[in-house]
Coordinates of C-alpha atoms in Angstrom, one line a residue:
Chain A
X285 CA -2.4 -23.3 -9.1
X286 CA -3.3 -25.8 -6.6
X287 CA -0.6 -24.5 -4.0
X288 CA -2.7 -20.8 -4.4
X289 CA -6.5 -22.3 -4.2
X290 CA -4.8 -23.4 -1.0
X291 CA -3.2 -20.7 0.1
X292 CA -4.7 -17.8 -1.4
X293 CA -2.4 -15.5 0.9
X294 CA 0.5 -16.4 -1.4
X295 CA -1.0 -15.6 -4.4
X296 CA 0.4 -12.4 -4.6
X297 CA 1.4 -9.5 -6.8
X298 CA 5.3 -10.5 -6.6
X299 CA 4.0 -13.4 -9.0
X300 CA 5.1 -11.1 -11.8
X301 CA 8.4 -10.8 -11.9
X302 CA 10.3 -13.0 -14.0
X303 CA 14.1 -13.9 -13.9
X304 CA 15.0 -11.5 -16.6
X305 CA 13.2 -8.8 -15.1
X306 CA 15.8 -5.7 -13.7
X307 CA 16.7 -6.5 -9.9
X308 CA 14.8 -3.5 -9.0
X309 CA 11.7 -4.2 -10.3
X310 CA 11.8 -7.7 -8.2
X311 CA 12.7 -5.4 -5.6
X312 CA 9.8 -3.3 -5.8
X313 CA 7.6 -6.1 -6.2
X314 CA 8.7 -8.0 -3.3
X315 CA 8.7 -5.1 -1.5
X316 CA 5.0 -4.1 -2.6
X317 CA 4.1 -7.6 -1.4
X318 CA 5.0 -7.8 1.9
X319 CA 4.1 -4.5 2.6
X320 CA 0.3 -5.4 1.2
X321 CA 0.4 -8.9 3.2
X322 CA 1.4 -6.8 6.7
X323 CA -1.3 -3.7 6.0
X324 CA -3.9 -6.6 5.0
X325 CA -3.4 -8.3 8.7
X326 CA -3.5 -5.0 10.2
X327 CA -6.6 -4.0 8.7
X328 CA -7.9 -7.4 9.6
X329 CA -7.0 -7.8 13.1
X330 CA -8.3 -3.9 14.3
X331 CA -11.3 -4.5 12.4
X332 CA -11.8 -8.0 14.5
X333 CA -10.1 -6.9 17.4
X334 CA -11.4 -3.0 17.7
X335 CA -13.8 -3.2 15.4
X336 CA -12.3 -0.1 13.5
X337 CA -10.3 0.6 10.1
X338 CA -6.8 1.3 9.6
X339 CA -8.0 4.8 8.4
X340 CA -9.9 5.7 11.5
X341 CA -6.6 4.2 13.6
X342 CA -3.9 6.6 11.5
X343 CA -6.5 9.6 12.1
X344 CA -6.5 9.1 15.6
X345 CA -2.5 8.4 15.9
X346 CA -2.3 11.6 14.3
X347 CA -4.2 13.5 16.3
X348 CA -2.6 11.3 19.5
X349 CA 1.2 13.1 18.0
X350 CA -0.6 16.8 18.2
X351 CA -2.2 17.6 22.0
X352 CA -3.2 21.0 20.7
X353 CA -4.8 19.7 17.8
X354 CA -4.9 19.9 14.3
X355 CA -7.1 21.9 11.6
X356 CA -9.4 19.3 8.8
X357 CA -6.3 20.9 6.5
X358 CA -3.5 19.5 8.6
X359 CA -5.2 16.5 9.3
X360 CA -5.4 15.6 5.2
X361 CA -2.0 17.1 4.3
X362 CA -0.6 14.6 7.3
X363 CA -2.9 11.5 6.1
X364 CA -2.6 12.1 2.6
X365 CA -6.1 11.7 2.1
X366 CA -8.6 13.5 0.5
X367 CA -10.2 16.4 2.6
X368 CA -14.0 14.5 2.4
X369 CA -12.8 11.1 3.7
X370 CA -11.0 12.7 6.9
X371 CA -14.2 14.9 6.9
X372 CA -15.9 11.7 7.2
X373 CA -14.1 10.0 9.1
X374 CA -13.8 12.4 11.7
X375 CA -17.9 13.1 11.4
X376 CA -18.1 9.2 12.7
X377 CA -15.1 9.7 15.3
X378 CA -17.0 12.7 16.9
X379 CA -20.5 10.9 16.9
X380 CA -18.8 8.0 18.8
X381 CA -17.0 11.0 21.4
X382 CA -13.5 9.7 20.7
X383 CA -12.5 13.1 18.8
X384 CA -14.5 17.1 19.3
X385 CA -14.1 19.9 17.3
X386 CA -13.2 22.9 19.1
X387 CA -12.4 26.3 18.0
X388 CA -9.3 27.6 16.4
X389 CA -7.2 29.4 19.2
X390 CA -6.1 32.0 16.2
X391 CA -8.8 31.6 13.5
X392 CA -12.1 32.3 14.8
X393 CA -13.7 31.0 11.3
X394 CA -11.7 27.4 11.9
X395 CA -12.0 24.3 14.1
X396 CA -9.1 22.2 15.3
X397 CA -10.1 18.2 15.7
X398 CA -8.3 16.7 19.1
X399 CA -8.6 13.4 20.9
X400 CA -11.0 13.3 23.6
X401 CA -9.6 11.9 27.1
X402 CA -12.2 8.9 25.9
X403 CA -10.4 8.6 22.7
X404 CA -7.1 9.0 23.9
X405 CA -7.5 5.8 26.1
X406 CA -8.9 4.1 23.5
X407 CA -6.3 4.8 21.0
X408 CA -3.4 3.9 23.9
X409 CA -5.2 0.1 23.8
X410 CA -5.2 0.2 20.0
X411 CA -1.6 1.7 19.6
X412 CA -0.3 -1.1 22.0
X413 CA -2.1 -3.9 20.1
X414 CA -0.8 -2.5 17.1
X415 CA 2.6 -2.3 18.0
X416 CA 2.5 -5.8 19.3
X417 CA 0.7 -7.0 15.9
X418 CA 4.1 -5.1 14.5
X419 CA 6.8 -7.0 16.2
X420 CA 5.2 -9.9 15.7
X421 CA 4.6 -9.6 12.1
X422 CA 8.3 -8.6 11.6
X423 CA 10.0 -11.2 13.5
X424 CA 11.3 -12.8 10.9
X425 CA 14.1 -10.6 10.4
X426 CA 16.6 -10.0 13.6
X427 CA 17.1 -6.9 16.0
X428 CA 20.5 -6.7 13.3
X429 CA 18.9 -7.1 10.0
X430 CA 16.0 -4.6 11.1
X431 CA 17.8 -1.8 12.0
X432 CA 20.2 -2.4 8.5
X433 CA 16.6 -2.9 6.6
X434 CA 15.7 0.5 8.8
X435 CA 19.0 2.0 7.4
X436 CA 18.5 0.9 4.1
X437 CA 14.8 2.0 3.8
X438 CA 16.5 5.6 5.1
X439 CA 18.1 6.0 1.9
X440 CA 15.6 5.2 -0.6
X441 CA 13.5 7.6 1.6
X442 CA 16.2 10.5 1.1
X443 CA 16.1 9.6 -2.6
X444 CA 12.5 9.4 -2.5
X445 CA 12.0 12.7 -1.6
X446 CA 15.0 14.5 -3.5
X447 CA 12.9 14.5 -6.5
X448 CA 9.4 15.9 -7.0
X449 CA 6.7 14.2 -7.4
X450 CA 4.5 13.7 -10.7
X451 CA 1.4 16.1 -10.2
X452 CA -1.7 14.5 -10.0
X453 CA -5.1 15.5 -9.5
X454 CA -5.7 12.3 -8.2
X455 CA -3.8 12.3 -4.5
X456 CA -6.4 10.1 -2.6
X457 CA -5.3 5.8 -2.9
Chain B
X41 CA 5.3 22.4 9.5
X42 CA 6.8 24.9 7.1
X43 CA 8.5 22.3 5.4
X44 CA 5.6 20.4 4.9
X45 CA 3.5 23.4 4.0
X46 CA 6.1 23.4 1.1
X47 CA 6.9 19.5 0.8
X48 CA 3.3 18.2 1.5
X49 CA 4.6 14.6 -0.1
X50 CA 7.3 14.8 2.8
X51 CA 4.3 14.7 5.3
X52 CA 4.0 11.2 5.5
X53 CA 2.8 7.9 8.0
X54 CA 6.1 8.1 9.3
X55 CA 6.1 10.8 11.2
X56 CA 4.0 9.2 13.5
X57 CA 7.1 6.6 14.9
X58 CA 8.7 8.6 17.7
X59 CA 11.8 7.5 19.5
X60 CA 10.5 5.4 22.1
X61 CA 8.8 3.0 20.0
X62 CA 9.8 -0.5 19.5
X63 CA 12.4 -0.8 16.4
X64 CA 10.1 -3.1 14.1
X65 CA 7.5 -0.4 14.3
X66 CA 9.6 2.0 13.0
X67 CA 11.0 -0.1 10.4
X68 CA 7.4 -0.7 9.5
X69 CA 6.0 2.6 8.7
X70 CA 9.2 3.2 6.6
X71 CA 8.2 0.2 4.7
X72 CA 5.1 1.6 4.7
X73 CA 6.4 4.9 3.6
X74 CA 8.1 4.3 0.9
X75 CA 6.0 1.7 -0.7
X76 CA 3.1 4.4 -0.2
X77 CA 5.7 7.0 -2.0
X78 CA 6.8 4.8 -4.9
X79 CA 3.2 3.5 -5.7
X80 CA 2.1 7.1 -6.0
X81 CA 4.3 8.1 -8.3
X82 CA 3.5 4.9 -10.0
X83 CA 0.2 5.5 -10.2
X84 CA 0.4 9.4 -10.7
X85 CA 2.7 8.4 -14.1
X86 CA 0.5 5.7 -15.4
X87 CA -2.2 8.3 -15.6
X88 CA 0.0 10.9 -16.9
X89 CA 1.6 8.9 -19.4
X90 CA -0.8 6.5 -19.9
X91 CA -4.2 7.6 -19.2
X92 CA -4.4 4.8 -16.8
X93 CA -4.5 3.3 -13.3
X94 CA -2.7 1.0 -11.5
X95 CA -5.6 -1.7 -11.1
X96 CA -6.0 -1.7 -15.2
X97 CA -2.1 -2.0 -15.4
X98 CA -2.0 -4.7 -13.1
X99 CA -4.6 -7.0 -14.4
X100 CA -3.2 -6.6 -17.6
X101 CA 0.4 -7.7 -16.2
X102 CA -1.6 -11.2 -15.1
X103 CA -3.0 -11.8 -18.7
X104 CA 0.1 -10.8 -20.3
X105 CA 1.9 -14.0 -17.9
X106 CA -0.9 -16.3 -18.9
X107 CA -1.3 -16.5 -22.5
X108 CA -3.9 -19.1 -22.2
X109 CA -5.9 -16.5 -20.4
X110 CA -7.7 -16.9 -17.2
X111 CA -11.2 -17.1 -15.5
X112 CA -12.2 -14.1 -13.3
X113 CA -12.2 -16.0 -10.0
X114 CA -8.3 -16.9 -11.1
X115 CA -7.8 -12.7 -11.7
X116 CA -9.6 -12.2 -8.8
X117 CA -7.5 -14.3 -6.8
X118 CA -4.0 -13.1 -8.1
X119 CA -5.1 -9.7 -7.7
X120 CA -6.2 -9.6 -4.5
X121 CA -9.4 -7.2 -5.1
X122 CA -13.0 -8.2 -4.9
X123 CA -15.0 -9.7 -7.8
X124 CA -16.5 -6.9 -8.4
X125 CA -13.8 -4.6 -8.9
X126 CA -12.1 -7.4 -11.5
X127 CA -15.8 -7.2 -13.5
X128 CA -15.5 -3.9 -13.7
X129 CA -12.0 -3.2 -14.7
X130 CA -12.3 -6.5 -17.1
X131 CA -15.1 -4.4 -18.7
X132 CA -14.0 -1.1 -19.5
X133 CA -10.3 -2.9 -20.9
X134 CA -12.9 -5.1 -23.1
X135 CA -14.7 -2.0 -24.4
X136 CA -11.1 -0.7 -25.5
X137 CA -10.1 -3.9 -27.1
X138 CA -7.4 -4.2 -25.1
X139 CA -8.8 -7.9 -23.1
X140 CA -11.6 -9.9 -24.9
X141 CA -13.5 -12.8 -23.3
X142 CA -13.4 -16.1 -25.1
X143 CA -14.9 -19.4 -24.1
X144 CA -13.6 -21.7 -21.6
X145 CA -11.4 -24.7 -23.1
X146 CA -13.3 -27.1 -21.0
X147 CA -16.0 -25.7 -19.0
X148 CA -18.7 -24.4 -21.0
X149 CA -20.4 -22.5 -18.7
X150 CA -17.1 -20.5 -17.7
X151 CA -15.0 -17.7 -19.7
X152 CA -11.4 -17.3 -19.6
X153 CA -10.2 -13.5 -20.2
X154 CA -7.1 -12.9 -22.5
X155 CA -4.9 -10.0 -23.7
X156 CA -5.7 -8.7 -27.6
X157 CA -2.8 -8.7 -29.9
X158 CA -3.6 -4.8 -29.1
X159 CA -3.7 -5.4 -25.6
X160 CA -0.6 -6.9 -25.9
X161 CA 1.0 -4.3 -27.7
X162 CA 0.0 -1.3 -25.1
X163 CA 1.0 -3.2 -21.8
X164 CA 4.4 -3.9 -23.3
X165 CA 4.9 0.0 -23.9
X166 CA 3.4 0.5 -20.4
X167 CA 5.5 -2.8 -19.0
X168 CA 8.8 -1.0 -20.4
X169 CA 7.8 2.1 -18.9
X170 CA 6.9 0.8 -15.8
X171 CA 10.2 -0.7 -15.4
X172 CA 12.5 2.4 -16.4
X173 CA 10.4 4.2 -13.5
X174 CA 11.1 1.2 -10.4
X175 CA 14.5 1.6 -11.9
X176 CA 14.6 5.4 -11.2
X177 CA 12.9 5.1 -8.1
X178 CA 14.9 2.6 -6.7
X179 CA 18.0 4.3 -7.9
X180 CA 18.9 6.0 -4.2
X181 CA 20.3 2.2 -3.6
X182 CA 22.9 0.3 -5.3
X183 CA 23.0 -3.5 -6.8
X184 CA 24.2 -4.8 -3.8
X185 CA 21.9 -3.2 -1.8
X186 CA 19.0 -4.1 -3.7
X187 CA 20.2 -7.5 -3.9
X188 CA 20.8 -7.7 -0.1
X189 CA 17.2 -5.7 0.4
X190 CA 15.8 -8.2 -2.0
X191 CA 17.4 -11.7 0.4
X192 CA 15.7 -9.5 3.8
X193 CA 12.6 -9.2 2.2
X194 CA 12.6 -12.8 1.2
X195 CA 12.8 -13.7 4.7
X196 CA 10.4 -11.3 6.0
X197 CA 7.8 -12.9 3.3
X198 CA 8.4 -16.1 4.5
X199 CA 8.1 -15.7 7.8
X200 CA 4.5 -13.8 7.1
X201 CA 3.5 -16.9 5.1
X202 CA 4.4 -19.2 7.4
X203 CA 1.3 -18.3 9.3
X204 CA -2.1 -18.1 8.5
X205 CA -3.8 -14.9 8.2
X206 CA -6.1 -12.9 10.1
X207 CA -9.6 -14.0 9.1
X208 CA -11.7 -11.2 7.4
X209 CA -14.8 -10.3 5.0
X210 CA -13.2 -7.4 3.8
X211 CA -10.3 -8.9 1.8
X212 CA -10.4 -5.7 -0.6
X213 CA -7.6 -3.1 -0.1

């Protein structure tokens, strides 16, 4: 107790596994952790660096991946976030002229949302911090053990996503 | 796009690494990936099994380690979530008899919050659960490559310990 009240960081979800808990529940606990700790820092430093949130950053690195732009429907499929928060999110964007609505090339009852030249320059600062925060943040593990952690992760992914999902109404975080 | 269109969980924060970024970027938003994946399902099964969310689950998984109960500002700490949120949660689990309040051993101005024989008896079925699903999840990699994920991730943890973090109001997730 006294070692968290002085470190609060380390007071931390992984705290639940016990010894005769299954090896992949420490896994996933460990793995929940550092993921948490890592996200945590980045939300901290872009919101004292860029004064911005991590959801307003993925929005924009979204839209930086699709020059042509991308419909409110793409944008929430490719955030996996609710269709009001990106609607909000992108209200706030627009007001501050990093991102514009402009009409659907096909569909002339839609909008597409794109990066203005304003926004894409601030976004290039952002993504470069970020990536920076990144390396940083991982340099604990070697060049060697990243790319076998970056293999590893591969294959849970495949496994991930050979089964469906459990429906939920609930798809938001 | 098709396949997403037909796979929207497939759509996911990874897709934004392309090949020219740094290698610890990539291996972070797989992390990122497929911890945002597995909690889903996680918290898409608690509610469909359980009728309950992942915050409930997990402050119940503190109690359940600390018999003698704890105060909020110790549950608040170990879960990593605002005051308020703990209050809230600790509420609606007291109104289902699942967590009661009793006083503190030694300070009499304080409360310590505990798991009900009840209480006690739901988060085991929901602990067993829990762990049969990790199990399943984590199932696309073997016990040596948990194991060996397990020793990376240990190092990664240590290394984001070993500095302090960002500072920020917003500690909440």
């Amino acid at each position: 107790m006294a070692s968290e009240a002085l470190h609060p960081a380390r007071a931390d979800l992984e705290t639940r596994a016990s010894d005769d808990h299954h090896l992949a529940l420490k896994v996933w606990l460990r793995l929940l952790a550092c993921t948490t700790r890592i996200e945590r820092e980045v939300r901290a430093r872009l919101r004292a660096e860029f004064e911005t949130t991590l959801p307003r950053f993925d929005l924009m690195a979204q839209l930086e991946r699709a020059p042509e732009g991308l419909t409110m429907s793409e944008l929430s499929r490719r955030l996996m976030v609710t269709g009001g928060n990106v609607t909000g999110i992108t209200d706030m964007l627009e007001a501050e002229d990093l991102v514009a609505r402009v009409d659907h090339p096909t569909d002339r009852r839609a909008y597409t949302v794109k990066l203005t030249p304003g926004g894409r320059r601030v976004f290039a600062k952002m993504a470069a911090a970020h990536e920076r925060w990144i390396v940083q943040l991982l340099g604990g593990l070697g060049a060697q053990e990243q790319d076998h952690l970056y293999r590893t992760l591969a294959r849970l992914k495949q496994h991930l996503n050979a089964r469906p999902p459990t429906a939920t109404k609930d798809a938001a975080r």
